[in-house]
Short mmCIF file of C-alpha atoms and ligand atoms in Angstrom, two decimals:
data_model
loop_
_atom_site.label_atom_id
_atom_site.label_comp_id
_atom_site.label_asym_id
_atom_site.label_seq_id
_atom_site.Cartn_x
_atom_site.Cartn_y
_atom_site.Cartn_z
CA VAL R 1 0.75 10.06 21.34
CA ALA R 2 1.12 6.78 19.71
CA GLN R 3 -2.35 5.64 17.77
CA ARG R 4 -2.67 2.08 17.57
CA PHE R 5 -4.63 -0.52 15.39
CA GLN R 6 -5.25 -3.96 15.13
CA PRO R 7 -5.50 -5.63 11.59
CA ALA R 8 -5.50 -9.09 13.18
CA GLU R 9 -4.58 -10.91 16.19
CA ARG R 10 -0.84 -10.59 17.22
CA SER R 11 -0.70 -8.07 14.38
CA GLU R 12 -0.49 -4.39 15.51
CA VAL R 13 0.18 -0.88 13.98
CA ILE R 14 1.57 2.02 15.82
CA ILE R 15 1.70 5.50 14.34
CA THR R 16 3.87 7.64 16.26
CA ARG R 17 6.60 10.74 15.95
CA GLY R 18 9.76 9.44 15.79
CA LEU R 19 10.37 5.99 16.96
CA PRO R 20 8.57 4.30 19.61
CA ASP R 21 10.50 3.94 22.59
CA VAL R 22 10.40 0.23 22.18
CA VAL R 23 10.63 -1.37 18.25
CA LEU R 24 10.27 -4.60 18.56
CA PRO R 25 6.97 -6.91 19.93
CA VAL R 26 7.86 -8.20 23.24
CA ARG R 27 8.63 -12.02 22.54
CA ALA R 28 10.50 -14.83 24.27
CA GLY R 29 13.55 -16.33 22.89
CA ARG R 30 14.55 -13.55 20.02
CA GLU R 31 18.38 -13.54 19.61
CA MET R 32 18.61 -11.60 16.18
CA ALA R 33 16.89 -9.42 13.76
CA ALA R 34 17.70 -8.78 10.11
CA VAL R 35 16.92 -5.00 8.83
CA ILE R 36 16.11 -5.03 5.04
CA SER R 37 16.65 -1.57 3.29
CA GLN R 38 17.15 0.52 0.25
CA VAL R 39 19.83 2.97 -0.28
CA PRO R 40 17.35 6.14 -0.56
CA VAL R 41 16.20 5.39 3.27
CA THR R 42 19.52 4.42 4.79
CA ALA R 43 19.23 7.16 7.30
CA VAL R 44 15.78 5.76 8.50
CA ALA R 45 17.08 1.84 8.51
CA ASP R 46 20.24 3.28 10.54
CA ALA R 47 18.06 4.69 13.09
CA VAL R 48 15.87 1.81 13.49
CA SER R 49 19.11 -0.51 13.71
CA ASP R 50 20.31 1.70 16.29
CA ARG R 51 17.33 1.12 18.43
CA LEU R 52 17.05 -2.62 17.93
CA GLY R 53 20.57 -2.60 18.98
CA ALA R 54 19.39 -2.13 22.57
CA GLU R 55 16.58 -4.47 22.16
CA VAL R 56 18.28 -7.95 20.27
CA GLY R 57 21.50 -9.40 20.87
CA GLU R 58 22.40 -9.15 16.88
CA VAL R 59 20.94 -6.70 14.25
CA ILE R 60 22.45 -7.57 10.83
CA ARG R 61 21.78 -5.37 7.79
CA LEU R 62 20.34 -6.57 4.20
CA GLU R 63 20.37 -3.84 1.58
CA VAL R 64 18.53 -4.95 -1.46
CA PRO R 65 18.43 -2.60 -4.84
CA ASP R 66 15.88 0.24 -5.09
CA ARG R 67 12.23 -0.03 -6.16
CA GLU R 68 11.03 -2.77 -8.04
CA ALA R 69 14.50 -4.24 -8.75
CA ALA R 70 14.08 -5.57 -4.96
CA LYS R 71 11.17 -7.51 -5.75
CA THR R 72 12.53 -10.50 -7.63
CA LEU R 73 13.43 -14.19 -7.00
CA ALA R 74 17.12 -13.39 -7.32
CA VAL R 75 17.03 -11.11 -4.44
CA VAL R 76 14.88 -13.42 -2.51
CA GLY R 77 17.38 -16.28 -2.89
CA ASP R 78 20.27 -13.61 -1.95
CA LEU R 79 18.24 -12.89 1.27
CA TYR R 80 17.69 -16.54 1.87
CA ASN R 81 21.53 -17.29 1.63
CA ARG R 82 22.45 -14.36 4.00
CA LEU R 83 19.74 -15.37 6.75
CA ALA R 84 21.42 -19.01 6.19
CA GLU R 85 24.76 -17.55 6.87
CA ALA R 86 23.57 -15.26 9.80
CA ASN R 87 21.75 -18.36 11.21
CA LEU R 88 18.63 -16.51 11.72
CA GLY R 89 16.07 -18.72 13.20
CA ARG R 90 12.45 -19.37 13.93
CA HIS R 91 12.27 -16.94 17.05
CA ASP R 92 14.10 -14.04 15.16
CA THR R 93 12.85 -11.19 13.21
CA VAL R 94 12.82 -9.69 9.57
CA VAL R 95 12.52 -6.04 10.02
CA ALA R 96 11.81 -4.41 6.58
CA VAL R 97 12.61 -0.49 6.18
CA GLY R 98 11.41 1.32 3.37
CA GLY R 99 8.53 2.02 0.56
CA GLY R 100 6.34 -0.72 -0.48
CA ALA R 101 8.76 -2.53 -2.57
CA VAL R 102 10.89 -3.35 0.65
CA THR R 103 7.85 -4.21 2.94
CA ASP R 104 6.43 -6.56 -0.11
CA LEU R 105 9.73 -8.25 -0.15
CA GLY R 106 10.85 -8.23 3.37
CA GLY R 107 7.32 -9.50 4.23
CA PHE R 108 7.51 -12.25 1.53
CA VAL R 109 10.96 -13.42 2.95
CA ALA R 110 9.49 -13.61 6.72
CA ALA R 111 6.67 -15.63 5.69
CA THR R 112 8.77 -18.21 3.56
CA TRP R 113 12.25 -18.24 5.49
CA VAL R 114 12.35 -21.55 7.92
CA ARG R 115 8.55 -21.56 7.22
CA GLY R 116 7.59 -18.21 8.62
CA VAL R 117 9.18 -16.02 10.99
CA GLU R 118 8.06 -12.87 12.57
CA SER R 119 8.20 -9.72 10.20
CA VAL R 120 8.14 -5.99 11.57
CA LEU R 121 7.79 -3.03 9.08
CA VAL R 122 8.76 0.19 8.93
CA PRO R 123 7.01 1.90 6.12
CA THR R 124 8.67 5.25 4.87
CA SER R 125 6.66 6.37 1.91
CA VAL R 126 2.75 7.31 2.22
CA LEU R 127 1.85 4.90 -0.02
CA GLY R 128 3.47 2.30 2.26
CA ALA R 129 2.14 3.38 5.12
CA VAL R 130 -1.65 3.71 4.56
CA ASP R 131 -1.40 0.76 1.77
CA ALA R 132 1.26 -1.70 1.10
CA ALA R 133 2.62 -2.32 4.84
CA ILE R 134 -0.90 -2.71 5.78
CA GLY R 135 -3.00 -5.94 5.37
CA GLY R 136 -0.73 -8.76 5.26
CA LYS R 137 -0.11 -9.26 1.66
CA THR R 138 3.28 -9.96 0.85
CA GLY R 139 4.96 -10.39 -2.79
CA ILE R 140 7.52 -10.32 -5.19
CA ASN R 141 7.19 -9.86 -9.19
CA HIS R 142 7.64 -13.07 -10.93
CA ALA R 143 5.83 -14.00 -14.33
CA GLY R 144 4.09 -10.94 -13.64
CA LYS R 145 3.46 -8.04 -10.92
CA ASN R 146 2.63 -9.47 -7.59
CA LEU R 147 2.30 -12.79 -8.70
CA VAL R 148 4.22 -14.71 -6.18
CA GLY R 149 3.47 -13.90 -2.66
CA ALA R 150 1.81 -15.21 0.94
CA PHE R 151 -0.49 -13.69 3.02
CA TRP R 152 1.44 -13.00 6.23
CA HIS R 153 0.60 -10.59 8.85
CA PRO R 154 3.37 -8.36 10.22
CA SER R 155 3.87 -8.63 14.13
CA ARG R 156 3.99 -4.90 14.02
CA VAL R 157 3.95 -1.93 11.62
CA VAL R 158 5.59 1.20 12.69
CA VAL R 159 4.68 4.69 11.22
CA ASP R 160 6.86 7.53 11.87
CA LEU R 161 5.01 10.43 10.64
CA ASP R 162 8.28 12.40 10.81
CA VAL R 163 9.76 10.32 8.12
CA LEU R 164 6.52 10.53 5.95
CA GLU R 165 6.74 14.32 6.46
CA ALA R 166 10.33 14.24 5.25
CA ALA R 167 9.84 12.37 2.20
CA PRO R 168 10.14 13.84 -1.19
CA LEU R 169 7.08 15.72 -2.49
CA PRO R 170 6.39 13.21 -5.55
CA LEU R 171 6.40 10.45 -2.85
CA ARG R 172 3.83 12.22 -0.59
CA LEU R 173 1.53 13.24 -3.61
CA GLU R 174 1.50 9.83 -4.66
CA GLY R 175 0.53 8.71 -1.47
CA SER R 176 -2.15 11.20 -0.86
CA ALA R 177 -4.10 9.60 -4.11
CA GLU R 178 -4.30 6.41 -1.76
CA ILE R 179 -5.56 8.49 1.08
CA VAL R 180 -8.01 10.19 -0.96
CA LYS R 181 -9.09 6.57 -2.22
CA ALA R 182 -9.60 5.86 1.66
CA GLY R 183 -11.60 8.73 2.27
CA TYR R 184 -14.05 8.14 -0.60
CA ILE R 185 -14.56 4.04 0.15
CA GLY R 186 -15.02 4.59 4.04
CA ASP R 187 -14.00 7.88 5.81
CA PRO R 188 -15.99 11.14 4.60
CA GLU R 189 -13.97 12.92 7.23
CA ILE R 190 -10.76 12.51 5.03
CA VAL R 191 -12.53 14.10 2.21
CA ARG R 192 -13.37 16.89 4.09
CA LEU R 193 -10.09 17.57 5.55
CA TYR R 194 -8.49 17.52 2.00
CA ARG R 195 -11.22 20.02 0.64
CA ARG R 196 -10.46 22.55 3.67
CA HIS R 197 -6.55 22.45 3.33
CA GLY R 198 -5.85 21.03 0.14
CA GLY R 199 -2.20 20.41 -0.24
CA ASP R 200 -1.31 21.67 3.19
CA THR R 201 -3.47 18.75 4.67
CA PRO R 202 -1.58 17.53 7.81
CA LEU R 203 -0.59 13.72 7.29
CA ALA R 204 -1.09 13.48 11.12
CA GLU R 205 -4.52 13.45 10.55
CA VAL R 206 -5.29 11.79 7.52
CA VAL R 207 -2.87 8.89 7.74
CA PRO R 208 -4.23 7.43 10.99
CA ARG R 209 -7.83 7.75 9.20
CA ALA R 210 -6.67 6.18 5.96
CA VAL R 211 -4.96 3.31 7.91
CA ALA R 212 -8.44 2.84 10.16
CA VAL R 213 -10.10 2.39 6.87
CA LYS R 214 -7.62 -0.15 5.32
CA VAL R 215 -7.69 -2.18 8.92
CA ASP R 216 -11.56 -2.40 8.92
CA VAL R 217 -11.55 -3.41 5.18
CA VAL R 218 -9.05 -6.12 6.00
CA ARG R 219 -10.35 -7.20 9.37
CA ALA R 220 -13.66 -8.04 7.71
CA ASP R 221 -11.82 -9.86 4.55
CA PHE R 222 -8.10 -11.00 5.06
CA ARG R 223 -8.02 -13.30 1.85
CA GLU R 224 -10.10 -11.30 -0.31
CA GLY R 225 -13.42 -13.38 -0.25
CA GLY R 226 -14.82 -10.11 -1.42
CA GLY R 227 -15.01 -7.20 0.98
CA ARG R 228 -11.50 -6.27 0.32
CA ALA R 229 -12.54 -5.67 -3.16
CA ILE R 230 -13.45 -1.92 -2.69
CA LEU R 231 -9.96 -1.43 -1.83
CA ASN R 232 -9.35 -1.45 -5.79
CA PHE R 233 -11.38 1.89 -6.45
CA GLY R 234 -9.51 3.87 -9.36
CA HIS R 235 -7.52 0.53 -9.78
CA THR R 236 -9.48 -1.18 -12.48
CA ILE R 237 -8.44 1.44 -15.05
CA GLY R 238 -5.53 2.78 -12.91
CA HIS R 239 -3.78 -0.60 -13.58
CA GLY R 240 -4.23 0.08 -17.25
CA ILE R 241 -3.05 3.23 -17.29
CA GLU R 242 -0.11 2.48 -15.28
CA THR R 243 1.18 -0.44 -17.28
CA LEU R 244 0.60 1.32 -20.48
CA SER R 245 2.34 4.92 -19.45
CA GLY R 246 4.80 3.70 -16.95
CA MET R 247 3.55 6.62 -14.61
CA PRO R 248 3.71 6.18 -10.88
CA HIS R 249 0.84 3.81 -9.37
CA GLY R 250 -0.60 6.50 -7.41
CA PHE R 251 -0.85 8.96 -10.21
CA ALA R 252 -2.48 6.12 -12.25
CA VAL R 253 -4.95 5.41 -9.59
CA SER R 254 -5.95 9.21 -9.01
CA ILE R 255 -6.89 9.11 -13.08
CA GLY R 256 -8.66 5.92 -12.36
CA MET R 257 -10.63 7.37 -9.97
CA ALA R 258 -11.75 10.19 -11.67
CA ALA R 259 -12.90 7.68 -14.61
CA ALA R 260 -14.80 5.40 -12.00
CA GLY R 261 -16.45 8.65 -10.51
CA ALA R 262 -17.64 9.35 -13.85
CA VAL R 263 -19.65 6.00 -14.28
CA SER R 264 -20.68 6.35 -10.54
CA ALA R 265 -22.12 9.89 -11.72
CA HIS R 266 -23.72 8.17 -14.47
CA ARG R 267 -25.12 5.48 -12.92
CA TYR R 268 -25.66 6.65 -9.53
CA GLY R 269 -25.61 10.22 -9.60
CA PHE R 270 -22.66 10.31 -7.47
CA ASP R 271 -20.73 13.66 -7.53
CA GLY R 272 -17.98 12.96 -9.66
CA GLY R 273 -17.00 16.20 -10.68
CA SER R 274 -16.07 17.28 -6.98
CA LEU R 275 -13.80 13.96 -6.97
CA THR R 276 -12.41 15.11 -9.94
CA GLU R 277 -11.89 18.66 -8.70
CA LEU R 278 -10.49 17.58 -5.50
CA LEU R 279 -7.59 15.27 -7.03
CA PHE R 280 -6.79 18.26 -9.50
CA SER R 281 -6.69 20.61 -6.72
CA LEU R 282 -3.87 18.40 -5.02
CA GLY R 283 -1.87 18.58 -7.52
CA LEU R 284 -2.64 14.86 -8.56
CA PRO R 285 -3.37 13.85 -12.59
CA VAL R 286 -6.92 13.40 -13.97
CA ALA R 287 -6.29 12.77 -17.23
CA ALA R 288 -4.36 10.42 -19.20
CA GLY R 289 -4.67 11.97 -22.99
CA GLY R 290 -2.39 10.49 -25.75
CA LEU R 291 -3.14 6.67 -24.66
CA SER R 292 -4.55 4.35 -26.98
CA ARG R 293 -8.20 3.46 -26.18
CA GLN R 294 -8.00 -0.30 -27.55
CA ALA R 295 -4.60 -0.79 -25.64
CA VAL R 296 -6.20 0.51 -22.07
CA LEU R 297 -8.97 -1.86 -22.64
CA ASP R 298 -6.50 -4.84 -23.58
CA LEU R 299 -4.87 -4.23 -20.24
CA ILE R 300 -8.16 -4.06 -18.65
CA ALA R 301 -9.56 -7.31 -19.95
CA ARG R 302 -6.16 -9.19 -19.13
CA ASP R 303 -6.27 -7.70 -15.62
CA LYS R 304 -6.95 -10.12 -12.43
CA LYS R 305 -10.13 -7.94 -11.48
CA ARG R 306 -11.74 -9.40 -14.88
CA THR R 307 -14.14 -12.53 -14.13
CA SER R 308 -15.47 -14.13 -17.14
CA ALA R 309 -18.56 -12.33 -16.92
CA GLY R 310 -17.05 -9.29 -17.74
CA VAL R 311 -14.96 -6.22 -16.14
CA ARG R 312 -15.86 -5.72 -12.34
CA MET R 313 -15.36 -1.74 -11.37
CA VAL R 314 -15.66 -0.32 -7.75
CA LEU R 315 -18.49 2.58 -7.89
CA LEU R 316 -19.61 5.15 -5.45
CA ARG R 317 -23.17 6.00 -4.60
CA GLY R 318 -21.90 8.54 -2.35
CA VAL R 319 -18.48 9.05 -0.22
CA GLY R 320 -18.34 5.75 2.13
CA ASP R 321 -21.08 3.96 -0.09
CA VAL R 322 -19.59 1.58 -2.54
CA VAL R 323 -21.10 -0.80 -5.00
CA VAL R 324 -18.96 -3.33 -6.75
CA ASP R 325 -20.46 -4.29 -9.91
CA LEU R 326 -19.85 -5.17 -13.69
CA VAL R 327 -19.58 -2.62 -15.94
CA SER R 328 -20.89 -2.60 -19.50
CA PRO R 329 -18.57 -1.75 -22.70
CA ALA R 330 -20.34 1.36 -23.06
CA GLU R 331 -19.78 2.32 -19.47
CA LEU R 332 -16.26 1.73 -19.69
CA ASP R 333 -15.94 3.70 -22.78
CA LEU R 334 -17.69 6.40 -20.88
CA ALA R 335 -15.07 6.04 -18.24
CA LEU R 336 -12.15 6.39 -20.38
CA ALA R 337 -13.53 9.39 -22.44
CA ALA R 338 -14.18 10.92 -18.99
CA VAL R 339 -10.17 11.10 -18.33
CA GLY R 340 -9.32 12.08 -22.13
CA ILE R 341 -8.79 8.52 -23.64
CA SER R 342 -11.16 8.03 -26.68
N1 LIG U 1 0.95 -5.37 -0.10
C1 LIG U 1 -0.05 -4.73 -0.47
O1 LIG U 1 -1.26 -4.69 -0.23
C2 LIG U 1 0.56 -3.41 -1.50
C3 LIG U 1 -0.52 -2.31 -1.94
C4 LIG U 1 0.12 -1.45 -2.51
C5 LIG U 1 1.42 -1.44 -2.95
N2 LIG U 1 1.96 -2.33 -2.78
C6 LIG U 1 3.49 -2.20 -3.37
O2 LIG U 1 4.12 -1.34 -2.98
C7 LIG U 1 5.12 -0.91 -3.96
C8 LIG U 1 5.14 0.59 -3.86
O3 LIG U 1 5.39 1.02 -3.09
P1 LIG U 1 5.94 2.60 -2.88
O4 LIG U 1 5.14 3.57 -3.36
O5 LIG U 1 6.49 3.18 -1.57
O6 LIG U 1 7.31 2.83 -4.03
P2 LIG U 1 8.63 2.12 -3.67
O7 LIG U 1 8.95 1.52 -2.76
O8 LIG U 1 9.20 1.83 -5.02
O9 LIG U 1 9.34 3.46 -3.32
C9 LIG U 1 9.53 4.80 -4.37
C10 LIG U 1 11.11 5.11 -4.04
O10 LIG U 1 11.08 5.97 -2.90
C11 LIG U 1 12.28 5.80 -1.87
N3 LIG U 1 11.99 6.04 -0.64
C12 LIG U 1 10.89 5.35 0.20
N4 LIG U 1 10.65 6.27 1.31
C13 LIG U 1 11.22 7.23 1.42
C14 LIG U 1 11.80 8.21 1.91
N5 LIG U 1 10.96 8.29 3.22
N6 LIG U 1 12.74 9.13 1.59
C15 LIG U 1 13.15 9.04 0.73
N7 LIG U 1 12.66 7.99 -0.09
C16 LIG U 1 12.24 7.16 -0.02
C17 LIG U 1 12.37 4.26 -2.08
O11 LIG U 1 13.92 4.01 -1.99
C18 LIG U 1 12.04 4.52 -3.74
O12 LIG U 1 13.34 4.79 -4.56
C19 LIG U 1 4.78 -1.82 -5.13
O13 LIG U 1 5.58 -2.81 -5.18
C20 LIG U 1 3.64 -2.12 -5.14
O14 LIG U 1 3.37 -3.34 -5.42
C21 LIG U 1 1.49 -3.62 -2.15
#
């Protein structure tokens, strides 16, 4: 049975097993759909394209380089050329099939081509399904990561649980860090499920819950006036660690959450120990020994979450009880020491 969420007016998330009977939202005047994908998800893009063939007059396929190599101005320019050749117009649809890199890119192209066309996103990674494809933030890397982009809600996000379950283990593991994050900031049941089932926790149970957490936050604060900041739990220090070590995003966020948990424990008596234990039990990293403390601090200071007043961190008083506040240099040291950076 499909589960549905609505992050915004005329934007819906459908979570199903297999593709929904009709992939594209009902819309007048559509003549064409352009499917953007990367090589590792060709089979999924084929299945989506087959289905679209029955729904729209013409389907064109656009393959882009894998991972972050897709999120460049050069690739965007190439896609614009292809859309121009194909004559993709106002009433047509851009469909992005793949991980967060493809849905960020496809969403951005849709937001900007002929001043904006409809997008449909089919996230194939767990992180994409619970995070990147949800919430209407699109973008590419230019002069820095995600510095060029647009807020543009997809008309529809299609999450196929079969695809997520079939994804390679490292991708599922990385995604589980973002699901745990969603649990700690907004849904204690996610935390209970992971405690009970560990690495065997069914994605079918936790993915819709994590999507619901993000949808709620985004509905309350689409353009990041403030509330959306709670989604950055684990990210202040996580980003620094990710940039410095080159480790996958989800793993760095896991370490970042352990660090933020330590500050939360110190300040509010939060049970940071059981957060770290849970992450560890899932096979996620909770320490980043060997990194230079000063280098991490420099990166945190440069991070966009820094205001002139200092470094802001997302902290927890309890599961689902979030505080965003400035932290002192001593608290930052404590956070880093908790994950082996001293
Ligand atoms: N817009 C947002 O709000 C938001 C939020 C979080 C992250 N992001 C972005 O998301 C991106 C990271 O997304 P990601 O973690 O999905 O990484 P990714 O898109 O780079 O995908 C990682 C690898 O997995 C492959 N892959 C994806 N699904 C697969 C599947 N089902 N089977 C086999 N291989 C598969 C991809 O082709 C790629 O090789 C970053 O660019 C980040 O900036 C955006």
